């Protein structure tokens, strides 16, 4: 068992009684007085203590697990030194879920798992059971648990060498800076990749991540495949609004290429205002100015779309953690199904699956066969946009005579008449 | 229900097809149960699919009294068409460590959020919080009151706050965890409640805790302080189980390759030859590991989990400074403390945090992440002058290749004040 005695006085140490008490929708209306916000106010309580949410089998075997195995994609069997066994069923969720689905998840937890469940870092939901009969019943239930349109509500998979769930951001459903949608792209790519969600057939794990603008609240920069919303038009400057809604020095300081300068501008009505100008050829479309200043919007139907980066990883296994590299600089937003994004992801996954050695991550495969071969085998045209001209660009220059002959050099040779 | 208004959403309707869970179907099911804002949310999203631009306004400062974070203001820019989402603010709610829940908790949370907001959520946000999406300004204080009084819960971080710490599932389920990740995550969260709720930093700050170098919570890529479990004794070997792998009785990598025929397991090819430091060898029927040469990459342990386990003298490697590309480019965390014991009450670690934060709060520019400050003022300066630690080869991937260290005056005999006349007496100009 876990020693949690030092936390016994914390407010959320044991919330059993609170959870046994039905929600009182009128409590705040009765007790909270906006004129006296400090009266009865509880602050800095922190989260409830985690241990009270563990299934019994986990409380009992905390720190005592011996080994695990994947029974099939999405099902993990754990063995404890106490002799206890536990099976975990992993299911995908789209992260964006309503209380309707949450209540159903609670019902499943009650029916099969003594009222417990857990979410993973990658938005998967996991159910824990302790006997194979219940495991079978749970899996059968989940395999028939569908939305009206026919999609699985909680499909089983995503372990081992499967493609696991795509971590992603809000997109157009709830964010003010996106260059593309998040939930729709994830749905489209995962629909297309679904066979890999339910199977263990890739050479190693493969992590796809999605962020809908360069702020990357999803931190996709170390993923096997990163899908990234980007802008390609410099910001507007709304001279008639900027003084009222922005701190101009902050907007100027926000620009990493010093493209924004203070300026005095005469409005159509003759009034002179303090504003800024943008040196457009220097804009790198990061959107940091818009984050600081609402009067500098970048979003644009034609300018915005998707970039694809590949070959990054986080794990320290075999090779060191690595950044993803820009391989497709731009794909227009094709709605609702992002066909070109799906096609390129499929090309990469299939070429990798065919070419990589067992245990070899996507980026390690690309480094071994050479990036020239990567572009060739994934049928992705190489463009000058993949040649770095930002900070530390030199780190990516090719300072050796070692290279491979590929379709790229074949074309050059042909053109030169060699 | 008669007054519910459904918008035409032909583009989004396409996203009901296919096997992966459809968020459109989920939102529409909720809308049909009498919740207009879910229809309006889908209607506005459809409009974004037509215009290929977002329809949420920039920002809007809202919050709860006394806190400088945890609430994100959100306003529709088409409120006439979608009046029920005109205000549609988000609350970040601090999740329990490693995200285990009970059905009682989920149901009561649903009751609360159905009453106070839209019933739309993220389980979870990228940082780890429970995200409650969509309520109006007048419901923010009552929601916080309900969370704090009826759940003993609290808001998470946003803006220039400590962001909600997050961890992997650790010893709850994983035999490799070298740290009690949940306990560390909980303790840091409770210790730094003030930093989590009241913005006092130059910019955001993140702690993430992974139990082993597999780093399932991606600490090395996305946290200012990455706490990653490791060990300093020997990998535990069960030689009988090694033979069971060699004999094909146990599937390699816990069966992670089960749907493809990769041929018979070959320990030389699949484990020994892939070891990044070449520290393993089969000596007859015995697997031998030169643990002094091991870099603890986890590969051999991942391949043969029933035969190999991390050592028992465990602690954490601390790395600093990861961030996404905005602005100077992406950074991964860099090694600072090779090994530190992480045991309650974590005093040694918290002393380090004090030094790190004092420096960053003093020297960091507006919106400068810790990793960027380390770059701007120098890694050696940070390690030696700020943290008072000794520089070791492990602090660099390789030594610098330029000959331009910034020598300090006191390091050079005689200092920098020189006698020009004496110099010229020796050397004609």
PDB file of C-alpha atoms in Angstrom, chain B residues 6 18 30 32 38 40 52 104 106 189 225 254-255 258 283 290 301 304 332 345 407 428:
ATOM      1  CA  UNK B   6     -30.381  22.917 -35.618  1.00  0.00           C
ATOM      2  CA  UNK B  18     -15.638   6.200 -40.612  1.00  0.00           C
ATOM      3  CA  UNK B  30     -25.995  16.073 -26.720  1.00  0.00           C
ATOM      4  CA  UNK B  32     -30.645  16.577 -29.424  1.00  0.00           C
ATOM      5  CA  UNK B  38     -24.088  22.263 -28.881  1.00  0.00           C
ATOM      6  CA  UNK B  40     -24.664  26.504 -32.088  1.00  0.00           C
ATOM      7  CA  UNK B  52     -11.559  28.335 -43.481  1.00  0.00           C
ATOM      8  CA  UNK B 104     -19.113   8.751  -8.885  1.00  0.00           C
ATOM      9  CA  UNK B 106     -17.458  11.622 -13.324  1.00  0.00           C
ATOM     10  CA  UNK B 189       1.253  20.823  -7.071  1.00  0.00           C
ATOM     11  CA  UNK B 225      11.880  21.132 -15.511  1.00  0.00           C
ATOM     12  CA  UNK B 254       5.719  -7.851 -24.428  1.00  0.00           C
ATOM     13  CA  UNK B 255       4.109  -8.935 -27.685  1.00  0.00           C
ATOM     14  CA  UNK B 258       2.180  -9.626 -32.642  1.00  0.00           C
ATOM     15  CA  UNK B 283      28.761 -15.217 -22.329  1.00  0.00           C
ATOM     16  CA  UNK B 290      28.686  -3.836 -18.054  1.00  0.00           C
ATOM     17  CA  UNK B 301      14.359  -3.812 -20.670  1.00  0.00           C
ATOM     18  CA  UNK B 304      12.602  -8.426 -22.352  1.00  0.00           C
ATOM     19  CA  UNK B 332      14.554  20.013 -25.622  1.00  0.00           C
ATOM     20  CA  UNK B 345       9.565  15.981   1.369  1.00  0.00           C
ATOM     21  CA  UNK B 407      37.491  34.328 -19.573  1.00  0.00           C
ATOM     22  CA  UNK B 428      58.553  49.333 -30.502  1.00  0.00           C
TER      23      UNK B 428
END
